[in-house]
C-alpha positions as a Python dict, from the first residue, in 0.01 Angstrom:
ca = {
    (1, 'X'): (0, 0, 0),
    (2, 'X'): (-211, 175, 264),
    (3, 'X'): (-555, 324, 216),
    (4, 'X'): (-404, 674, 238),
    (5, 'X'): (-172, 624, -60),
    (6, 'X'): (-281, 717, -412),
    (7, 'X'): (-411, 421, -609),
    (8, 'X'): (-241, 303, -928),
    (9, 'X'): (-581, 240, -1088),
    (10, 'X'): (-574, 371, -1443),
    (11, 'X'): (-197, 409, -1452),
    (12, 'X'): (-124, 116, -1681),
    (13, 'X'): (-416, 31, -1909),
    (14, 'X'): (-578, 272, -2154),
    (15, 'X'): (-910, 122, -2258),
    (16, 'X'): (-931, 61, -2631),
    (17, 'X'): (-561, 123, -2691),
    (18, 'X'): (-242, -77, -2712),
    (19, 'X'): (23, -29, -2445),
    (20, 'X'): (288, 225, -2543),
    (21, 'X'): (594, 259, -2321),
    (22, 'X'): (733, 607, -2263),
    (23, 'X'): (1101, 561, -2350),
    (24, 'X'): (1205, 919, -2284),
    (25, 'X'): (1457, 917, -2002),
    (26, 'X'): (1713, 1152, -1849),
    (27, 'X'): (1997, 1087, -2092),
    (28, 'X'): (2281, 1241, -1892),
    (29, 'X'): (2574, 998, -1873),
    (30, 'X'): (2842, 924, -1617),
    (31, 'X'): (3162, 894, -1820),
    (32, 'X'): (3538, 886, -1777),
    (33, 'X'): (3575, 1230, -1930),
    (34, 'X'): (3280, 1377, -1740),
    (35, 'X'): (3148, 1534, -2060),
    (36, 'X'): (2798, 1571, -1913),
    (37, 'X'): (2928, 1704, -1583),
    (38, 'X'): (2936, 1370, -1404),
    (39, 'X'): (3277, 1196, -1416),
    (40, 'X'): (3326, 834, -1314),
    (41, 'X'): (3425, 842, -949),
    (42, 'X'): (3416, 558, -695),
    (43, 'X'): (3175, 622, -410),
    (44, 'X'): (3007, 924, -566),
    (45, 'X'): (2700, 757, -715),
    (46, 'X'): (2428, 533, -580),
    (47, 'X'): (2235, 287, -796),
    (48, 'X'): (1870, 273, -696),
    (49, 'X'): (1728, -53, -826),
    (50, 'X'): (1426, -246, -703),
    (51, 'X'): (1477, -622, -717),
    (52, 'X'): (1117, -661, -833),
    (53, 'X'): (1170, -467, -1156),
    (54, 'X'): (1321, -642, -1461),
    (55, 'X'): (1481, -323, -1595),
    (56, 'X'): (1646, -258, -1257),
    (57, 'X'): (1740, -623, -1210),
    (58, 'X'): (1962, -588, -1520),
    (59, 'X'): (2168, -316, -1352),
    (60, 'X'): (2202, -519, -1031),
    (61, 'X'): (2328, -818, -1231),
    (62, 'X'): (2580, -620, -1437),
    (63, 'X'): (2710, -437, -1127),
    (64, 'X'): (2769, -771, -959),
    (65, 'X'): (2921, -947, -1262),
    (66, 'X'): (3170, -663, -1312),
    (67, 'X'): (3252, -630, -943),
    (68, 'X'): (3142, -269, -909),
    (69, 'X'): (2996, -312, -561),
    (70, 'X'): (3270, -109, -390),
    (71, 'X'): (3259, 166, -653),
    (72, 'X'): (2881, 207, -682),
    (73, 'X'): (2658, 161, -378),
    (74, 'X'): (2314, 3, -409),
    (75, 'X'): (1982, 118, -271),
    (76, 'X'): (1684, -115, -302),
    (77, 'X'): (1327, 17, -281),
    (78, 'X'): (1056, -223, -175),
    (79, 'X'): (850, -413, -432),
    (80, 'X'): (533, -205, -416),
    (81, 'X'): (464, 159, -487),
    (82, 'X'): (182, 399, -566),
    (83, 'X'): (142, 643, -854),
    (84, 'X'): (396, 882, -707),
    (85, 'X'): (708, 680, -657),
    (86, 'X'): (909, 380, -544),
    (87, 'X'): (962, 394, -167),
    (88, 'X'): (1236, 272, 67),
    (89, 'X'): (1004, 78, 293),
    (90, 'X'): (1254, -208, 338),
    (91, 'X'): (1504, 22, 510),
    (92, 'X'): (1500, 127, 877),
    (93, 'X'): (1258, 415, 930),
    (94, 'X'): (1156, 385, 563),
    (95, 'X'): (1449, 595, 439),
    (96, 'X'): (1739, 512, 213),
    (97, 'X'): (2036, 501, 453),
    (98, 'X'): (2267, 695, 219),
    (99, 'X'): (2035, 946, 52),
    (100, 'X'): (1807, 990, 353),
    (101, 'X'): (1493, 1002, 137),
    (102, 'X'): (1163, 816, 172),
    (103, 'X'): (1071, 825, -198),
    (104, 'X'): (1286, 805, -508),
    (105, 'X'): (1069, 1090, -634),
    (106, 'X'): (1264, 1325, -407),
    (107, 'X'): (1587, 1260, -599),
    (108, 'X'): (1414, 1324, -933),
    (109, 'X'): (1271, 1652, -803),
    (110, 'X'): (1618, 1757, -686),
    (111, 'X'): (1728, 1722, -1048),
    (112, 'X'): (1412, 1889, -1184),
    (113, 'X'): (1145, 2027, -946),
    (114, 'X'): (895, 2002, -1231),
    (115, 'X'): (998, 1655, -1349),
    (116, 'X'): (696, 1549, -1557),
    (117, 'X'): (750, 1178, -1624),
    (118, 'X'): (733, 852, -1433),
    (119, 'X'): (971, 788, -1146),
    (120, 'X'): (1154, 481, -1273),
    (121, 'X'): (1425, 240, -1168),
    (122, 'X'): (1709, 186, -1219),
    (123, 'X'): (1831, 536, -1144),
    (124, 'X'): (2183, 660, -1080),
    (125, 'X'): (2188, 927, -810),
    (126, 'X'): (2468, 1174, -740),
    (127, 'X'): (2514, 1131, -365),
    (128, 'X'): (2662, 1477, -286),
    (129, 'X'): (2371, 1662, -447),
    (130, 'X'): (2105, 1396, -393),
    (131, 'X'): (1988, 1444, -752),
    (132, 'X'): (1921, 1178, -1013),
    (133, 'X'): (2184, 1176, -1287),
    (134, 'X'): (2012, 931, -1521),
    (135, 'X'): (1737, 673, -1539),
    (136, 'X'): (1825, 567, -1895),
    (137, 'X'): (1832, 194, -1815),
    (138, 'X'): (1977, 61, -2145),
    (139, 'X'): (2269, 303, -2130),
    (140, 'X'): (2339, 255, -1758),
    (141, 'X'): (2449, -106, -1801),
    (142, 'X'): (2648, -34, -2117),
    (143, 'X'): (2832, 242, -1933),
    (144, 'X'): (2905, 5, -1643),
    (145, 'X'): (3086, -212, -1898),
    (146, 'X'): (3267, 60, -2090),
    (147, 'X'): (3307, 375, -1878),
    (148, 'X'): (3368, 207, -1540),
    (149, 'X'): (3643, -32, -1657),
    (150, 'X'): (3899, 112, -1416),
    (151, 'X'): (3688, -22, -1130),
    (152, 'X'): (3604, -367, -1267),
    (153, 'X'): (3714, -660, -1053),
    (154, 'X'): (3999, -883, -1164),
    (155, 'X'): (3852, -1150, -1392),
    (156, 'X'): (3545, -946, -1481),
    (157, 'X'): (3377, -1057, -1806),
    (158, 'X'): (3361, -836, -2113),
    (159, 'X'): (2983, -806, -2146),
    (160, 'X'): (3001, -573, -2445),
    (161, 'X'): (3302, -678, -2655),
    (162, 'X'): (3372, -446, -2946),
    (163, 'X'): (3387, -726, -3202),
    (164, 'X'): (3033, -839, -3113),
    (165, 'X'): (2862, -506, -3044),
    (166, 'X'): (2673, -488, -3372),
    (167, 'X'): (2524, -835, -3321),
    (168, 'X'): (2455, -771, -2951),
    (169, 'X'): (2272, -450, -3041),
    (170, 'X'): (2071, -621, -3315),
    (171, 'X'): (1964, -912, -3096),
    (172, 'X'): (1896, -685, -2799),
    (173, 'X'): (1673, -458, -3007),
    (174, 'X'): (1447, -748, -3108),
    (175, 'X'): (1449, -888, -2755),
    (176, 'X'): (1343, -549, -2618),
    (177, 'X'): (1063, -471, -2861),
    (178, 'X'): (918, -822, -2885),
    (179, 'X'): (997, -988, -2550),
    (180, 'X'): (1104, -748, -2272),
    (181, 'X'): (837, -497, -2370),
    (182, 'X'): (623, -758, -2546),
    (183, 'X'): (500, -911, -2221),
    (184, 'X'): (387, -565, -2108),
    (185, 'X'): (211, -507, -2440),
    (186, 'X'): (12, -823, -2364),
    (187, 'X'): (-56, -744, -2000),
    (188, 'X'): (-152, -379, -2044),
    (189, 'X'): (-343, -413, -2372),
    (190, 'X'): (-656, -201, -2369),
    (191, 'X'): (-842, -400, -2635),
    (192, 'X'): (-873, -756, -2759),
    (193, 'X'): (-715, -659, -3089),
    (194, 'X'): (-414, -500, -2919),
    (195, 'X'): (-373, -805, -2697),
    (196, 'X'): (-397, -1051, -2985),
    (197, 'X'): (-132, -864, -3182),
    (198, 'X'): (100, -841, -2881),
    (199, 'X'): (53, -1210, -2799),
    (200, 'X'): (138, -1319, -3154),
    (201, 'X'): (446, -1099, -3169),
    (202, 'X'): (570, -1221, -2832),
    (203, 'X'): (547, -1590, -2913),
    (204, 'X'): (692, -1540, -3261),
    (205, 'X'): (997, -1393, -3093),
    (206, 'X'): (1012, -1664, -2826),
    (207, 'X'): (1000, -1928, -3100),
    (208, 'X'): (1289, -1751, -3274),
    (209, 'X'): (1488, -1753, -2950),
    (210, 'X'): (1402, -2117, -2886),
    (211, 'X'): (1544, -2213, -3225),
    (212, 'X'): (1853, -1992, -3183),
    (213, 'X'): (1933, -2140, -2843),
    (214, 'X'): (1899, -2501, -2954),
    (215, 'X'): (2242, -2474, -3113),
    (216, 'X'): (2435, -2225, -2899),
    (217, 'X'): (2471, -2181, -2525),
    (218, 'X'): (2445, -1802, -2519),
    (219, 'X'): (2273, -1544, -2737),
    (220, 'X'): (2584, -1392, -2896),
    (221, 'X'): (2926, -1555, -2902),
    (222, 'X'): (3036, -1824, -2660),
    (223, 'X'): (3021, -1630, -2331),
    (224, 'X'): (2769, -1422, -2142),
    (225, 'X'): (2710, -1075, -2288),
    (226, 'X'): (2480, -781, -2230),
    (227, 'X'): (2225, -953, -2456),
    (228, 'X'): (2191, -1245, -2213),
    (229, 'X'): (2141, -1016, -1916),
    (230, 'X'): (1862, -833, -2098),
    (231, 'X'): (1674, -1150, -2191),
    (232, 'X'): (1722, -1325, -1857),
    (233, 'X'): (1528, -1076, -1646),
    (234, 'X'): (1215, -1136, -1854),
    (235, 'X'): (1255, -1513, -1867),
    (236, 'X'): (1301, -1545, -1492),
    (237, 'X'): (968, -1367, -1438),
    (238, 'X'): (779, -1550, -1710),
    (239, 'X'): (612, -1841, -1531),
    (240, 'X'): (580, -1662, -1196),
    (241, 'X'): (414, -1351, -1340),
    (242, 'X'): (379, -1304, -1714),
    (243, 'X'): (215, -1638, -1799),
    (244, 'X'): (-88, -1572, -1579),
    (245, 'X'): (-89, -1207, -1475),
    (246, 'X'): (-8, -1075, -1824),
    (247, 'X'): (-200, -1351, -2009),
    (248, 'X'): (113, -1472, -2194),
    (249, 'X'): (-27, -1821, -2174),
    (250, 'X'): (35, -2008, -2498),
    (251, 'X'): (283, -2207, -2296),
    (252, 'X'): (507, -2176, -1993),
    (253, 'X'): (882, -2120, -2010),
    (254, 'X'): (924, -2470, -1870),
    (255, 'X'): (758, -2603, -2187),
    (256, 'X'): (1022, -2455, -2420),
    (257, 'X'): (1322, -2689, -2375),
    (258, 'X'): (1601, -2469, -2511),
    (259, 'X'): (1484, -2147, -2345),
    (260, 'X'): (1413, -2325, -2018),
    (261, 'X'): (1758, -2486, -2016),
    (262, 'X'): (1919, -2154, -2109),
    (263, 'X'): (1732, -1967, -1836),
    (264, 'X'): (1837, -2223, -1571),
    (265, 'X'): (2196, -2212, -1696),
    (266, 'X'): (2204, -1837, -1632),
    (267, 'X'): (2005, -1859, -1307),
    (268, 'X'): (2262, -2100, -1165),
    (269, 'X'): (2550, -1873, -1270),
    (270, 'X'): (2679, -1641, -993),
    (271, 'X'): (2543, -1292, -1047),
    (272, 'X'): (2209, -1400, -1192),
    (273, 'X'): (1991, -1617, -968),
    (274, 'X'): (2142, -1467, -655),
    (275, 'X'): (2001, -1127, -753),
    (276, 'X'): (1646, -1261, -798),
    (277, 'X'): (1379, -1235, -528),
    (278, 'X'): (1066, -1416, -644),
    (279, 'X'): (857, -1296, -349),
    (280, 'X'): (931, -933, -431),
    (281, 'X'): (864, -997, -800),
    (282, 'X'): (519, -1144, -733),
    (283, 'X'): (429, -878, -477),
    (284, 'X'): (518, -602, -722),
    (285, 'X'): (317, -723, -1018),
    (286, 'X'): (10, -858, -842),
    (287, 'X'): (-26, -576, -587),
    (288, 'X'): (81, -270, -786),
    (289, 'X'): (-106, -345, -1109),
    (290, 'X'): (-456, -267, -984),
    (291, 'X'): (-580, -223, -1340),
    (292, 'X'): (-548, -595, -1410),
    (293, 'X'): (-554, -744, -1058),
    (294, 'X'): (-788, -520, -856),
    (295, 'X'): (-811, -765, -565),
    (296, 'X'): (-437, -746, -500),
    (297, 'X'): (-427, -1118, -428),
    (298, 'X'): (-80, -1266, -477),
    (299, 'X'): (-80, -1629, -596),
    (300, 'X'): (103, -1889, -388),
    (301, 'X'): (247, -2069, -690),
    (302, 'X'): (416, -2173, -899),
    (303, 'X'): (668, -2404, -731),
    (304, 'X'): (1002, -2246, -819),
    (305, 'X'): (1235, -2519, -693),
    (306, 'X'): (1279, -2636, -1054),
    (307, 'X'): (1513, -2343, -1121),
    (308, 'X'): (1784, -2542, -945),
    (309, 'X'): (1753, -2858, -1157),
    (310, 'X'): (2018, -2971, -1406),
    (311, 'X'): (2015, -2773, -1730),
    (312, 'X'): (2256, -2976, -1945),
    (313, 'X'): (2372, -2678, -2151),
    (314, 'X'): (2745, -2738, -2105),
    (315, 'X'): (2748, -2972, -2405),
    (316, 'X'): (2686, -2677, -2638),
    (317, 'X'): (3031, -2540, -2558),
    (318, 'X'): (3127, -2198, -2437),
    (319, 'X'): (3205, -2079, -2085),
    (320, 'X'): (2993, -1827, -1895),
    (321, 'X'): (3284, -1595, -1817),
    (322, 'X'): (3519, -1690, -2100),
    (323, 'X'): (3874, -1634, -1976),
    (324, 'X'): (3741, -1452, -1672),
    (325, 'X'): (3610, -1575, -1341),
    (326, 'X'): (3274, -1569, -1165),
    (327, 'X'): (3209, -1305, -900),
    (328, 'X'): (3260, -1397, -538),
    (329, 'X'): (2977, -1568, -354),
    (330, 'X'): (2694, -1333, -265),
}
């Protein structure tokens, strides 16, 4: 971030208040029937998803697991941004090579010149018009599983099986409110009281997950589902970012045997760890969040080689892809 770019100071923490996430997104969907004006069509849409962001990381994982790479192109903004927008600073000339834009903000303004909310990833962009179709991250991955089936690779897993949807939705709801968003409620708390409440809720939920995963390999059923993808992107960031930066420090992930084994099991599964960039993750959180790290210093640690150690979860049964197959090597 250069000295000429707007600071993010004050963008995340409201003094004296608890953190409240704005969950109002552009709810337009890309569907087989094109009911919202955007039919499923290979090559028409571009997924914009920063590898640093846990919400965007979900979409990258699901796209890869299902084999949608040829149907949906991927644009990856850099890990840092200012108040205005994610930028394509990793690309030649600082522009997305397909959309030709410097800031994701430009695609949102093509959809709505007065767009009043945050410029968030993941976002699905209609390439012909250059306009964002949706940034509704929970629905994007569900639609990848259900609406884009005609373009799934052979052997793709069923991440949202009909028989398990009620349980997946129930587990995912608690994971979102208490864990995915819970770490942010700790990190962006504007008062001691708000932080204490967020901290207690987070670790209550992590204890629940620890107990659940002592006896089963995956969160729901005996294969990977959408629920696992949603939990993984928080767990993989926990020790590197949330434990220190967000003050989620009752213990590290590595000190919770079932969760740590589960997280490594997924990390070592094609489609998960190969989508993770720890350097970008640390740069994003420690540089962008000026409210809680005004120096912008990025820590050197922790040593992350332990993600590749044996997890021993096979003995719990189940197979990551069920009757399917893993995606091809990245």
